[in-house]
Coordinates of C-alpha atoms in Angstrom, one line a residue:
X1 CA 43.3 -14.9 80.0
X2 CA 41.5 -15.3 76.6
X3 CA 38.2 -14.3 78.2
X4 CA 39.6 -10.9 79.1
X5 CA 40.0 -10.0 75.4
X6 CA 37.1 -9.0 73.1
X7 CA 37.0 -10.4 69.6
X8 CA 39.0 -8.3 67.2
X9 CA 35.7 -7.7 65.3
X10 CA 33.9 -6.5 68.5
X11 CA 35.1 -2.9 68.0
X12 CA 34.1 0.4 66.5
X13 CA 36.6 3.1 65.3
X14 CA 36.5 6.8 66.1
X15 CA 39.1 9.4 65.2
X16 CA 40.0 13.0 64.4
X17 CA 42.1 12.5 61.2
X18 CA 45.3 12.5 63.1
X19 CA 44.8 9.6 65.5
X20 CA 42.1 7.1 66.3
X21 CA 40.7 4.9 69.1
X22 CA 39.0 1.5 69.2
X23 CA 35.9 1.1 71.4
X24 CA 34.7 -2.4 72.1
X25 CA 31.0 -3.5 72.3
X26 CA 31.1 -3.2 76.1
X27 CA 32.2 0.4 76.0
X28 CA 35.9 0.0 76.7
X29 CA 38.5 2.0 74.8
X30 CA 41.3 -0.6 74.6
X31 CA 43.5 1.0 71.9
X32 CA 44.4 4.7 71.7
X33 CA 47.7 6.3 70.6
X34 CA 48.6 10.0 70.9
X35 CA 49.4 12.3 69.3
X36 CA 49.5 10.3 66.0
X37 CA 48.4 7.0 64.6
X38 CA 52.0 5.8 64.9
X39 CA 52.7 7.1 68.4
X40 CA 53.0 4.9 71.5
X41 CA 49.7 3.8 73.0
X42 CA 48.1 5.2 76.2
X43 CA 45.3 2.7 76.2
X44 CA 46.5 -0.7 74.9
X45 CA 44.6 -3.4 76.8
X46 CA 43.9 -5.0 73.4
X47 CA 47.5 -6.2 73.4
X48 CA 47.7 -6.9 77.2
X49 CA 44.5 -7.0 79.2
X50 CA 46.4 -6.4 82.5
X51 CA 49.3 -4.0 81.6
X52 CA 48.1 -2.2 78.5
X53 CA 45.7 0.4 80.0
X54 CA 42.1 1.1 79.2
X55 CA 39.1 3.4 79.6
X56 CA 36.0 1.4 80.4
X57 CA 32.4 2.5 81.1
X58 CA 29.8 0.0 82.2
X59 CA 26.5 -0.1 84.1
X60 CA 26.5 -1.6 87.6
X61 CA 23.7 -4.1 87.1
X62 CA 24.0 -7.9 86.9
X63 CA 22.1 -8.5 83.7
X64 CA 22.3 -6.3 80.7
X65 CA 23.0 -6.5 77.0
X66 CA 24.9 -4.2 74.7
X67 CA 24.4 -3.1 71.1
X68 CA 26.6 -0.8 69.1
X69 CA 25.9 1.4 66.0
X70 CA 27.2 4.5 64.3
X71 CA 25.1 7.6 64.3
X72 CA 23.9 7.5 60.7
X73 CA 26.3 9.0 58.1
X74 CA 28.9 9.8 60.8
X75 CA 31.9 8.4 62.7
X76 CA 30.1 9.0 66.0
X77 CA 29.8 5.7 67.8
X78 CA 26.9 4.8 70.1
X79 CA 27.1 1.9 72.6
X80 CA 23.8 1.0 74.1
X81 CA 23.3 -0.7 77.5
X82 CA 19.9 -2.3 78.0
X83 CA 18.5 -3.8 81.2
X84 CA 15.1 -4.1 82.9
X85 CA 16.0 -1.2 85.1
X86 CA 16.9 1.2 82.3
X87 CA 18.6 1.9 78.9
X88 CA 21.7 4.0 78.7
X89 CA 23.8 5.2 75.8
X90 CA 27.5 5.9 75.6
X91 CA 28.3 8.3 72.7
X92 CA 32.0 8.4 71.7
X93 CA 33.6 10.8 69.2
X94 CA 36.7 12.8 68.5
X95 CA 36.3 16.4 67.3
X96 CA 37.9 16.5 63.8
X97 CA 41.2 18.3 63.2
X98 CA 41.8 19.1 59.6
X99 CA 44.7 21.6 60.0
X100 CA 48.3 21.2 60.9
X101 CA 49.7 18.4 63.1
X102 CA 49.1 19.0 66.8
X103 CA 49.7 17.4 70.1
X104 CA 46.2 18.5 71.3
X105 CA 43.6 15.8 70.7
X106 CA 40.2 15.5 72.4
X107 CA 38.1 12.4 72.9
X108 CA 34.6 12.9 74.2
X109 CA 32.6 10.3 76.1
X110 CA 29.0 11.4 76.5
X111 CA 26.6 9.4 78.7
X112 CA 22.9 9.6 78.9
X113 CA 20.0 7.5 80.1
X114 CA 16.9 7.2 77.8
X115 CA 14.7 5.0 79.9
X116 CA 14.6 4.2 83.7
X117 CA 17.8 4.8 85.6
X118 CA 21.3 3.4 85.6
X119 CA 24.4 3.6 87.8
X120 CA 27.6 3.6 85.8
X121 CA 31.2 3.0 86.6
X122 CA 34.0 4.4 84.6
X123 CA 37.6 3.3 85.0
X124 CA 40.3 5.5 83.4
X125 CA 43.6 3.6 83.6
X126 CA 46.3 5.0 81.2
X127 CA 49.5 3.2 80.5
X128 CA 51.9 5.5 78.6
X129 CA 54.5 4.4 76.0
X130 CA 53.0 0.9 75.5
X131 CA 52.9 0.4 79.3
X132 CA 56.6 1.1 79.7
X133 CA 56.6 4.6 81.3
X134 CA 55.1 5.2 84.8
X135 CA 53.0 8.3 85.4
X136 CA 51.7 10.5 88.2
X137 CA 48.1 11.4 88.9
X138 CA 47.1 14.9 89.8
X139 CA 43.4 15.4 90.8
X140 CA 41.9 18.8 90.5
X141 CA 38.8 19.1 92.7
X142 CA 35.5 19.6 90.7
X143 CA 37.5 19.8 87.4
X144 CA 39.2 16.6 86.6
X145 CA 42.4 14.8 86.7
X146 CA 45.8 15.1 85.0
X147 CA 48.0 12.0 84.2
X148 CA 51.6 13.0 83.5
X149 CA 54.9 11.2 82.7
X150 CA 57.1 14.3 82.5
X151 CA 57.2 14.2 78.7
X152 CA 53.5 13.4 78.0
X153 CA 50.2 14.1 79.6
X154 CA 46.6 13.2 79.4
X155 CA 43.9 15.4 80.9
X156 CA 40.4 14.3 82.0
X157 CA 37.9 17.2 82.0
X158 CA 34.6 16.6 83.8
X159 CA 31.5 17.8 82.1
X160 CA 28.9 19.6 84.3
X161 CA 29.0 20.0 88.1
X162 CA 30.4 17.2 90.4
X163 CA 26.8 16.2 91.4
X164 CA 25.2 14.4 88.5
X165 CA 22.3 16.8 88.3
X166 CA 18.8 15.7 89.1
X167 CA 19.7 12.4 90.7
X168 CA 20.8 13.8 94.1
X169 CA 23.5 11.2 94.1
X170 CA 27.1 12.5 93.8
X171 CA 29.4 11.2 91.1
X172 CA 32.2 9.6 93.2
X173 CA 35.8 9.7 92.2
X174 CA 38.5 7.4 93.7
X175 CA 42.0 6.3 92.8
X176 CA 42.4 2.8 91.5
X177 CA 45.5 1.0 90.2
X178 CA 47.3 3.9 88.6
X179 CA 44.0 5.4 87.4
X180 CA 40.7 6.7 88.6
X181 CA 37.2 5.3 89.0
X182 CA 34.1 7.5 88.6
X183 CA 30.7 6.2 89.8
X184 CA 27.4 7.9 89.4
X185 CA 23.7 7.5 88.6
X186 CA 21.6 8.9 85.9
X187 CA 17.8 9.1 85.5
X188 CA 16.0 9.1 82.2
X189 CA 16.7 12.3 80.2
X190 CA 19.9 13.1 82.1
X191 CA 23.2 13.7 80.5
X192 CA 26.8 13.8 81.6
X193 CA 30.2 13.0 80.2
X194 CA 34.0 13.5 80.3
X195 CA 36.5 14.7 77.8
X196 CA 40.0 13.4 77.5
X197 CA 42.6 15.8 76.1
X198 CA 46.3 15.4 75.2
X199 CA 48.8 18.2 75.0
X200 CA 49.2 19.4 78.5
X201 CA 46.0 21.3 79.2
X202 CA 45.0 21.8 82.8
X203 CA 41.7 20.2 83.9
X204 CA 38.7 22.4 83.7
X205 CA 35.0 21.9 84.3
X206 CA 33.5 21.7 80.9
X207 CA 29.9 22.6 80.3
X208 CA 27.2 20.5 78.8
X209 CA 26.8 23.2 76.2
X210 CA 30.4 22.9 75.1
X211 CA 30.2 19.1 74.9
X212 CA 27.0 19.3 72.8
X213 CA 28.7 22.0 70.6
X214 CA 31.5 19.6 69.9
X215 CA 29.0 16.8 69.2
X216 CA 27.0 18.8 66.7
X217 CA 30.2 20.1 64.9
X218 CA 31.5 16.6 64.6
X219 CA 28.2 15.3 63.3
X220 CA 28.0 18.1 60.8
X221 CA 31.5 17.5 59.5
X222 CA 30.9 13.8 58.8
X223 CA 27.5 14.3 57.3
X224 CA 28.8 17.0 55.0
X225 CA 31.8 14.8 54.0
X226 CA 29.6 11.8 53.4
X227 CA 27.2 13.9 51.2
X228 CA 30.1 14.7 48.9
X229 CA 30.2 11.2 47.6
X230 CA 29.0 10.7 44.0
X231 CA 28.3 7.0 44.5
X232 CA 24.7 6.1 43.6
X233 CA 25.1 2.4 43.2
X234 CA 23.5 -0.7 44.8
X235 CA 25.5 -0.7 48.1
X236 CA 25.4 2.9 49.2
X237 CA 25.4 2.3 53.0
X238 CA 28.2 -0.3 52.8
X239 CA 30.3 1.9 50.5
X240 CA 29.7 5.0 52.6
X241 CA 30.8 3.2 55.8
X242 CA 34.0 1.9 54.1
X243 CA 34.7 5.5 52.8
X244 CA 34.4 7.0 56.2
X245 CA 36.6 4.3 57.6
X246 CA 39.3 5.2 55.1
X247 CA 38.8 8.8 56.0
X248 CA 39.3 8.0 59.6
X249 CA 42.6 6.3 58.7
X250 CA 43.9 9.4 56.8
X251 CA 46.4 11.7 58.4
X252 CA 45.0 15.1 57.4
X253 CA 48.2 17.2 57.8
X254 CA 49.9 15.1 55.0
X255 CA 47.1 13.2 53.2
X256 CA 48.8 9.9 54.0
X257 CA 46.6 6.8 54.6
X258 CA 47.7 4.3 57.3
X259 CA 47.2 0.6 56.5
X260 CA 45.4 0.2 59.9
X261 CA 45.3 2.1 63.1
X262 CA 46.5 -0.9 65.2
X263 CA 49.7 -2.9 65.8
X264 CA 50.3 -6.4 66.8
X265 CA 46.9 -8.0 66.2
X266 CA 47.6 -11.6 65.0
X267 CA 46.9 -13.2 61.7
X268 CA 46.7 -16.4 63.7
X269 CA 45.8 -16.3 67.3
X270 CA 48.8 -17.5 69.4
X271 CA 51.1 -17.1 66.4
X272 CA 54.0 -14.8 65.5
X273 CA 52.5 -13.1 62.4
X274 CA 51.8 -9.9 64.4
X275 CA 52.8 -6.7 62.6
X276 CA 52.6 -2.9 63.0
X277 CA 50.4 -1.5 60.3
X278 CA 50.2 2.2 61.5
X279 CA 52.2 3.4 58.6
X280 CA 51.6 4.4 55.0
X281 CA 52.4 1.8 52.4
X282 CA 52.9 3.1 48.9
X283 CA 50.9 0.2 47.6
X284 CA 47.9 0.5 49.8
X285 CA 47.6 4.2 49.6
X286 CA 48.1 4.2 45.8
X287 CA 45.1 1.8 45.4
X288 CA 43.1 4.2 47.5
X289 CA 43.3 6.8 44.8
X290 CA 41.2 4.6 42.5
X291 CA 38.7 4.2 45.4
X292 CA 38.5 7.9 46.3
X293 CA 38.2 9.1 42.7
X294 CA 35.5 6.4 42.1
X295 CA 33.4 8.1 44.9
X296 CA 34.2 11.6 43.8
X297 CA 36.6 12.5 46.6
X298 CA 39.1 14.4 44.4
X299 CA 40.6 16.5 47.2
X300 CA 41.6 13.4 49.2
X301 CA 43.1 11.7 46.1
X302 CA 45.0 14.9 45.3
X303 CA 46.4 15.2 48.8
X304 CA 47.8 11.6 48.7
X305 CA 49.3 12.1 45.2
X306 CA 51.0 15.2 46.5
X307 CA 52.4 13.2 49.4
X308 CA 53.5 10.5 47.0
X309 CA 55.3 13.0 44.8
X310 CA 57.1 14.4 47.8
X311 CA 58.4 10.9 48.5
X312 CA 59.5 10.4 44.8
X313 CA 61.2 13.8 44.9
X314 CA 63.2 12.7 48.0
X315 CA 64.3 9.5 46.2
X316 CA 65.7 7.3 49.0
X317 CA 68.4 6.0 46.6
X318 CA 69.3 3.0 48.8
X319 CA 69.0 -0.8 48.3
X320 CA 65.3 -0.6 48.2
X321 CA 65.2 1.7 45.2
X322 CA 64.0 5.3 44.7
X323 CA 61.0 4.6 47.0
X324 CA 60.7 2.8 50.3
X325 CA 57.7 0.5 50.5
X326 CA 56.3 2.4 53.6
X327 CA 56.7 5.6 55.5
X328 CA 55.5 7.2 58.6
X329 CA 52.5 9.5 58.1
X330 CA 54.7 12.6 58.0
X331 CA 56.9 11.1 55.3
X332 CA 59.8 10.1 57.5
X333 CA 61.2 6.6 57.1
X334 CA 62.5 5.5 60.5
X335 CA 60.5 2.4 61.1
X336 CA 63.0 0.3 63.1
X337 CA 61.2 -2.9 64.3
X338 CA 61.3 -3.9 68.0
X339 CA 59.4 -6.4 70.1
X340 CA 57.6 -5.1 73.2
X341 CA 58.4 -7.9 75.7
X342 CA 56.4 -6.2 78.5
X343 CA 53.2 -6.9 76.6
X344 CA 51.8 -10.4 76.4
X345 CA 50.0 -9.8 73.1
X346 CA 46.4 -10.3 72.0
X347 CA 45.4 -13.6 73.6
X348 CA 49.1 -14.4 74.1
X349 CA 50.0 -13.8 70.5
X350 CA 53.6 -12.8 70.8
X351 CA 55.8 -11.1 70.0
X352 CA 54.1 -7.7 70.0
X353 CA 56.0 -5.7 67.3
X354 CA 56.1 -2.0 66.7
X355 CA 58.0 -0.5 63.8
X356 CA 58.2 -2.6 60.8
X357 CA 61.3 -4.5 59.6
X358 CA 59.9 -4.9 56.1
X359 CA 60.4 -1.2 55.4
X360 CA 63.8 -1.7 53.8
X361 CA 62.6 -4.6 51.6
X362 CA 62.8 -4.4 47.8
X363 CA 59.3 -4.7 46.5
X364 CA 59.1 -3.8 42.8
X365 CA 55.4 -3.7 42.6
X366 CA 55.1 -0.3 44.4
X367 CA 56.3 1.5 41.3
X368 CA 53.4 0.2 39.2
X369 CA 50.9 1.1 41.9
X370 CA 52.4 4.5 42.3
X371 CA 52.4 5.2 38.6
X372 CA 48.9 3.9 38.1
X373 CA 47.6 6.3 40.8
X374 CA 49.5 9.2 39.2
X375 CA 48.2 8.4 35.8
X376 CA 44.7 8.0 37.1
X377 CA 44.9 11.4 39.0
X378 CA 46.1 13.0 35.7
X379 CA 43.0 11.8 33.9
X380 CA 41.0 13.7 36.6
X381 CA 42.8 16.9 36.0
X382 CA 45.6 16.6 38.7
X383 CA 48.5 17.2 36.3
X384 CA 52.1 17.0 37.3
X385 CA 54.4 20.0 37.4
X386 CA 57.7 19.9 35.5
X387 CA 59.8 19.0 38.5
X388 CA 57.5 16.1 39.3
X389 CA 57.8 14.7 35.8
X390 CA 61.6 14.9 35.9
X391 CA 61.6 12.8 39.1
X392 CA 59.2 10.3 37.6
X393 CA 61.3 9.9 34.5
X394 CA 64.3 9.2 36.7
X395 CA 62.3 6.6 38.7
X396 CA 61.2 4.9 35.5
X397 CA 64.7 4.8 34.2
X398 CA 65.6 2.9 37.5
X399 CA 62.7 0.5 36.8
X400 CA 64.1 -0.2 33.4
X401 CA 67.4 -1.2 35.0
X402 CA 66.0 -3.2 37.9
X403 CA 62.7 -4.9 36.9
X404 CA 64.5 -8.3 36.6
X405 CA 66.0 -8.1 40.1
X406 CA 64.9 -10.7 42.7
X407 CA 62.8 -9.1 45.4
X408 CA 60.7 -9.8 48.5
X409 CA 57.3 -9.3 46.8
X410 CA 53.9 -7.8 47.7
X411 CA 53.3 -10.1 50.7
X412 CA 56.6 -9.0 52.3
X413 CA 57.7 -12.6 52.8
X414 CA 60.8 -13.2 54.9
X415 CA 62.0 -16.3 53.0
X416 CA 64.4 -14.7 50.5
X417 CA 64.2 -12.8 47.3
X418 CA 62.5 -14.2 44.2
X419 CA 61.5 -13.0 40.8
X420 CA 57.9 -12.5 41.6
X421 CA 55.4 -12.4 38.7
X422 CA 53.4 -9.7 40.5
X423 CA 56.4 -7.5 40.9
X424 CA 57.3 -7.8 37.2
X425 CA 53.8 -7.3 36.1
X426 CA 53.6 -4.1 38.1
X427 CA 56.9 -2.9 36.6
X428 CA 55.1 -3.3 33.3
X429 CA 52.3 -1.1 34.7
X430 CA 54.8 1.5 35.8
X431 CA 56.4 1.8 32.4
X432 CA 53.1 1.6 30.5
X433 CA 51.5 4.4 32.5
X434 CA 54.7 6.5 32.1
X435 CA 54.6 6.0 28.4
X436 CA 50.9 7.0 28.2
X437 CA 51.6 10.2 30.3
X438 CA 54.6 11.2 28.2
X439 CA 52.6 10.8 25.0
X440 CA 49.5 12.5 26.3
X441 CA 51.2 15.5 27.8
X442 CA 54.2 15.8 25.4
X443 CA 56.7 15.3 28.2
X444 CA 60.4 14.5 27.5
X445 CA 61.2 10.8 28.0
X446 CA 63.4 8.0 26.7
X447 CA 60.3 6.4 25.1
X448 CA 62.3 4.0 23.0
X449 CA 63.9 2.5 26.1
X450 CA 60.7 2.5 28.2
X451 CA 58.8 0.7 25.4
X452 CA 61.6 -1.8 24.9
X453 CA 61.8 -2.7 28.6
X454 CA 58.0 -2.7 29.0
X455 CA 57.7 -5.2 26.1
X456 CA 60.6 -7.3 27.6
X457 CA 58.7 -7.5 30.9
X458 CA 55.6 -8.7 29.0
X459 CA 57.6 -11.4 27.2
X460 CA 59.3 -12.5 30.4
X461 CA 56.0 -13.0 32.2
X462 CA 54.5 -14.9 29.3
X463 CA 57.5 -17.1 29.1
X464 CA 58.4 -17.6 32.8
X465 CA 55.4 -16.4 34.8
X466 CA 53.1 -18.8 32.9
X467 CA 53.2 -22.4 34.0
X468 CA 52.2 -24.7 31.2
X469 CA 51.4 -27.7 33.3
X470 CA 49.3 -25.8 35.8
X471 CA 47.7 -23.8 33.0
X472 CA 48.1 -20.6 35.1
X473 CA 50.2 -17.6 35.9
X474 CA 52.2 -18.5 39.0
X475 CA 53.9 -16.7 41.9
X476 CA 57.4 -16.6 40.5
X477 CA 59.3 -18.3 37.8
X478 CA 60.9 -21.0 39.9
X479 CA 57.6 -22.3 41.3
X480 CA 54.1 -23.6 40.4
X481 CA 52.5 -21.8 43.3
X482 CA 49.3 -19.8 42.6
X483 CA 49.2 -16.2 44.0
X484 CA 46.0 -14.2 44.4
X485 CA 47.8 -10.9 43.8
X486 CA 47.6 -11.8 40.1
X487 CA 43.8 -11.3 40.2
X488 CA 44.5 -7.6 39.4
X489 CA 46.1 -8.5 36.0
X490 CA 42.8 -7.8 34.1
X491 CA 42.1 -4.7 36.2
X492 CA 45.4 -3.2 35.2
X493 CA 45.0 -4.1 31.6
X494 CA 47.9 -6.6 31.4
X495 CA 45.6 -9.4 30.1
X496 CA 42.2 -9.3 28.5
X497 CA 39.6 -10.7 31.0
X498 CA 38.4 -13.2 28.4
X499 CA 41.9 -14.4 27.4
X500 CA 42.0 -18.2 27.6
X501 CA 45.3 -18.0 29.6
X502 CA 43.5 -15.7 32.1
X503 CA 40.4 -17.8 32.3
X504 CA 42.5 -20.9 32.9
X505 CA 44.3 -19.1 35.7
X506 CA 41.0 -18.0 37.3
X507 CA 39.8 -21.6 37.2
X508 CA 43.0 -22.8 38.9
X509 CA 42.5 -20.2 41.7
X510 CA 38.9 -21.3 42.0
X511 CA 40.2 -24.8 42.8
X512 CA 43.1 -24.0 45.1
X513 CA 42.8 -20.6 46.7
X514 CA 39.1 -20.0 47.0
X515 CA 37.0 -21.3 49.9
X516 CA 33.4 -20.4 49.1
X517 CA 33.7 -16.6 48.8
X518 CA 37.0 -16.4 50.8
X519 CA 40.4 -16.3 49.0
X520 CA 43.8 -17.1 50.4
X521 CA 46.8 -15.1 49.3
X522 CA 48.8 -18.2 48.5
X523 CA 49.5 -21.6 50.0
X524 CA 52.3 -21.1 52.6
X525 CA 52.9 -24.9 52.7
X526 CA 53.7 -24.9 49.0
X527 CA 55.7 -21.6 49.2
X528 CA 57.5 -21.2 52.5
X529 CA 57.5 -17.5 53.6
X530 CA 60.0 -17.7 56.4
X531 CA 57.4 -17.6 59.2
X532 CA 55.8 -20.2 61.4
X533 CA 52.1 -21.0 61.5
X534 CA 49.2 -20.3 59.1
X535 CA 46.9 -17.4 58.4
X536 CA 43.3 -16.7 57.4
X537 CA 41.9 -15.8 54.0
X538 CA 42.8 -12.3 52.8
X539 CA 39.8 -10.0 52.5
X540 CA 41.6 -7.8 49.9
X541 CA 42.0 -10.8 47.7
X542 CA 38.3 -11.8 48.1
X543 CA 37.2 -8.4 46.8
X544 CA 39.8 -8.6 43.9
X545 CA 38.2 -12.0 43.1
X546 CA 34.8 -10.4 42.8
X547 CA 36.2 -7.9 40.3
X548 CA 38.0 -10.5 38.3
X549 CA 34.9 -12.7 38.1
X550 CA 32.8 -9.7 36.9
X551 CA 35.3 -8.7 34.2
X552 CA 35.4 -12.3 33.0
X553 CA 31.7 -12.5 32.4
X554 CA 30.7 -14.4 35.6
X555 CA 28.5 -11.5 36.8
X556 CA 25.9 -13.6 38.8
X557 CA 28.7 -15.3 40.7
X558 CA 30.5 -12.1 41.3
X559 CA 27.4 -10.4 42.8
X560 CA 26.7 -13.4 45.0
X561 CA 30.2 -13.6 46.3
X562 CA 30.2 -9.8 47.0
X563 CA 27.0 -10.2 49.0
X564 CA 28.5 -13.2 50.9
X565 CA 31.6 -11.1 51.7
X566 CA 29.4 -8.4 53.3
X567 CA 28.2 -11.0 55.8
X568 CA 31.7 -11.3 57.2
X569 CA 31.8 -7.6 58.2
X570 CA 31.4 -6.9 61.9
X571 CA 28.3 -5.4 63.4
X572 CA 29.4 -1.9 62.1
X573 CA 30.4 -2.9 58.6
X574 CA 34.1 -3.0 59.4
X575 CA 36.7 -5.5 58.1
X576 CA 40.0 -6.6 59.5
X577 CA 42.9 -7.8 57.3
X578 CA 41.9 -11.5 57.3
X579 CA 39.0 -13.9 57.9
X580 CA 39.3 -17.2 59.6
X581 CA 37.5 -20.4 58.6
X582 CA 34.8 -19.8 61.2
X583 CA 34.3 -16.2 60.1
X584 CA 36.3 -14.5 62.8
X585 CA 38.2 -11.3 61.9
X586 CA 42.0 -11.7 62.1
X587 CA 44.9 -9.3 61.8
X588 CA 45.0 -5.5 62.3
X589 CA 41.7 -3.8 62.4
X590 CA 40.1 -2.1 60.6
X591 CA 42.3 -2.6 57.5
X592 CA 42.4 0.0 54.8
X593 CA 43.2 -2.5 52.0
X594 CA 40.0 -4.4 52.8
X595 CA 37.8 -1.3 52.7
X596 CA 39.3 0.2 49.6
X597 CA 39.0 -3.1 47.8
X598 CA 35.4 -3.3 48.9
X599 CA 34.8 0.2 47.4
X600 CA 36.5 -0.7 44.2
X601 CA 34.7 -4.0 43.8
X602 CA 31.3 -2.3 44.5
X603 CA 31.9 0.5 42.0
X604 CA 33.2 -1.8 39.3
X605 CA 30.6 -4.5 39.9
X606 CA 27.8 -1.8 39.7
X607 CA 29.2 -0.7 36.4
X608 CA 29.6 -4.2 35.0
X609 CA 26.0 -5.1 36.0
X610 CA 24.7 -1.9 34.4
X611 CA 26.7 -2.1 31.2
X612 CA 27.8 -5.7 30.7
X613 CA 31.0 -7.4 31.6
X614 CA 34.4 -6.5 30.2
X615 CA 33.6 -2.8 29.6
X616 CA 35.8 0.2 30.4
X617 CA 36.7 0.9 34.0
X618 CA 34.1 3.2 35.6
X619 CA 36.7 5.4 37.3
X620 CA 38.5 6.0 34.0
X621 CA 35.1 6.6 32.4
X622 CA 34.5 9.4 34.9
X623 CA 37.6 11.2 33.6
X624 CA 36.4 10.8 30.0
X625 CA 33.0 12.1 30.7
X626 CA 34.6 15.2 32.2
X627 CA 36.4 15.7 28.9
X628 CA 39.9 14.9 30.2

């Protein structure tokens, strides 16, 4: 039933830098995968309210309201329950793991009453392996419960004694529907909680002091990390929340950034555009380098560039070129797509897909985004070793040979290969950045060839990517369809932001792709993409539009649209992939692309407002000010 599902936007995100959980505004964890982002779910009621599994906490009163917020400058989530009888707070967090990959992950749910009294009910109903694997329940008196499948386990540790102290009413535990139910009452000032742990630990009675120690350590980590930001612009709170969201989606052992922590959330409710985004796209993560360096997070940018160089060194060497478009967070590339027929999907949006069949597509743009991030990292002192340069040179030789090959494109369409303008333009970026690095660092390269092919790409785009009748750059040479991906042309330096050809393209997009502040990727009716149904506007493109307007001298308009876009965030400042016409969030949530684009738009817009439109990129300027 649709009423059993919260809105996609009605969630907060918590995590430990190896996996993450979604908590809805009513205090239910309805998405949680262990031990990694891309592992099967143990709580997945977001994709099937009946069979997915959940961990809910709610007050046993008839009339109450909830509010949700993050503890300032942290990723600790507070859900407040307010009634005439009392006010309670559920505090959710995961102690951060910065070291090696581990199967041991802890999720703490701390409960307290701040006014009056409240009786709470907590239901812990896991469903392992996306609800496909049965489990056993092993209660341990006064300590907790262990849920086991033979291969995987989840342990519930109780915090404090079995009697919820002070209230003289025992916390009652009972078995319900393959899970357990805990009921108890708290008075004002009283505190209790539970800790979930993966990895096979036996249940133990955890003390309040240990729970509070973990809370303070987690708070200290996030506040220290947040204080490292160098951003001092107009939108500090918004940018800080987006930065912490990106950090939550970073797999610390490898430095890889997942596109989103969720799978199967629909781009159109009831439709088939339901993809698994729990992987690292070369494109998305490469754009994150610009965002991270713009905020001063050099270590995170360096970790991803190292991960990227490892992928380049491996050189897939198959039909998709030296690089695959996406990988698992550990760098492996087994992403076979399957449909989970046992799950009904979010509000009956089927099929629910895990894995991603687009992983073997040829998408030429990834080479431009990868090289732009490597070049940008170099300007900040993260120089390549010799072996890395050799691999890059080989990759760019491949780009020289293949830039004119038909491909699937940035939007991963399933309607056949085309000669997409964006893919060609990004091949130009790849060769341009390679040429700059070779000259700057005196590295060996076939510069004559690289320059010749770079210039040939430029000529091809101007001849075939430009549509004279439309007065605009178009999606591919055989169409007149507009494509919002081309909004980054001035950002990447391919066209001047005041070039008449570019201004005409921007005007055409204003008329066809822009709805108030919201921007569509393209018009599927005019450019069939091999999928049924429609989709919402793409948040990434809306923030690219802000940047394009600012660079083209439309600063007042850019600032207003940026502010309008902030009104589409959820109550915690989080964005999904897309926004529907009524403002609802659609697609996987939260989406890294949306948040890194917000950061980049904020940093660039600040700089343009302070220095005038069309000036040098602020992130590049940072490198220059440091003497690099």
